[in-house]
Amino acid sequence: MDVWNLAIKGGPKYMTTFQIQAIPSVNVTATERLIYELLTRGYTNATISISVPSGEVNISHIDPGLCPEEIMLTVYGLYPWPEMTAQSEYSMGCVRGNEFATRFCKLNGATDRAVWDHPDMSKCIRIVSDFDDLENITVTADNSADIVDMIEDLLKEQSNLNDAQMDIVLEKLSEVTEVGTLTTALSNDITKIVSNIFYIKTNPTQINKILSITDLMGDRTVFEGDAHNMTAPSLALQLINPDTSQFHGLTFEVSSLLNDSTPEIFYDKNFTVHPDTGTVAFISLPHAIESFFPDNGARPRVQFHFYGKENLFESLAPSLINPTYL
């Protein structure tokens, strides 16, 4: 591998860095000299002239090393990836099925080191068929979306879970929210799963786990703009990254909630004392909470959660029931 900086003059001055790959048998010194001569020759046509000063070209030979040997336990089975040279691809047969899984060892342009790309197992068949199989899979950033898809499939096949099966589902969802890259699509899928769990019998420990999952998901979901919401039957999450320079409070309202329906929600960038007529539930945060925002320049994250199932917040005392959680 050879790396150089190319400076182009003729008006504004530009600098760029990129990599050239040569066949392994070339002479490094001769190759560097050839690249240097070609670059400093310049370029001219009818509309443009590029001049490259010889003192502003830097060529250096790099050794990116190898992509390391790595054993991956995935929803498609166990895959041992061997050491590989940069800019090369390795294929192995799928654990289940007659197709192949592939993975590319690429050159990281920022570090000039060899790094593994995400494996492509789209042609392989998943080996997980029940909750016990799910329990044995380690959740990683790479397979978190597959884990969520698998949970959705298992819940479609079996809607009544025992305590052990529910514990497995909640533990895997918790691990996904901790290590996964929570795109809006992935968080929307988790929201739908949590909504489905509402209709399955859960114990108090499991309910606390559900609330921890939605809270961490709200903190880690990555989205563009100032706000994003996720809704599903009997569940709504509103995430807001307020502009601290123009903060006047916040108000979150649920305007409609029929039996087991998806809540209709909205928020206002102001503190509201009295909600609109017909509001099912609301909460307002005054301007004063700005004093609790981080002072390191980072935009804060405000979450509003609405849970429409009473069984989530039943007290151990039969006479005490909190019908919603905001």
PDB file of C-alpha atoms in Angstrom, residues 28 72 80 86 95 105 113 117 119-120 130 133 159 185 209 212 218 224 254 260 269 275 298 312 316 324:
ATOM      1  CA  VAL A  28       8.434  -0.384  -3.274  1.00  0.00           C
ATOM      2  CA  MET A  72     -18.499 -14.948  15.791  1.00  0.00           C
ATOM      3  CA  PRO A  80     -14.642 -18.636  12.579  1.00  0.00           C
ATOM      4  CA  ALA A  86      -6.423  -5.966   3.610  1.00  0.00           C
ATOM      5  CA  VAL A  95     -23.933 -23.413   8.889  1.00  0.00           C
ATOM      6  CA  CYS A 105     -11.195  -7.282   5.160  1.00  0.00           C
ATOM      7  CA  ARG A 113      -5.063  -0.411   9.231  1.00  0.00           C
ATOM      8  CA  ASP A 117     -16.290  -5.200   7.589  1.00  0.00           C
ATOM      9  CA  PRO A 119     -20.230 -10.093   7.495  1.00  0.00           C
ATOM     10  CA  ASP A 120     -22.847 -10.703   4.818  1.00  0.00           C
ATOM     11  CA  ASP A 130     -36.921 -21.322  20.082  1.00  0.00           C
ATOM     12  CA  ASP A 133     -31.611 -21.113  21.213  1.00  0.00           C
ATOM     13  CA  SER A 159     -47.868 -15.513  22.235  1.00  0.00           C
ATOM     14  CA  ALA A 185     -35.969   1.658  12.767  1.00  0.00           C
ATOM     15  CA  LYS A 209     -36.993  -4.635  33.391  1.00  0.00           C
ATOM     16  CA  SER A 212     -35.459   0.022  32.178  1.00  0.00           C
ATOM     17  CA  GLY A 218     -34.972   6.519  24.775  1.00  0.00           C
ATOM     18  CA  GLU A 224     -31.999  13.548  13.074  1.00  0.00           C
ATOM     19  CA  VAL A 254     -51.982  12.297  24.704  1.00  0.00           C
ATOM     20  CA  ASP A 260     -55.714  -1.185  23.014  1.00  0.00           C
ATOM     21  CA  LYS A 269     -42.094  23.723  23.000  1.00  0.00           C
ATOM     22  CA  PRO A 275     -54.217  21.182  28.317  1.00  0.00           C
ATOM     23  CA  ALA A 298     -24.102  18.870  24.714  1.00  0.00           C
ATOM     24  CA  LEU A 312     -47.911  -2.446  34.613  1.00  0.00           C
ATOM     25  CA  LEU A 316     -49.186  -4.665  45.911  1.00  0.00           C
ATOM     26  CA  THR A 324     -50.819   5.422  33.503  1.00  0.00           C
TER      27      THR A 324
END
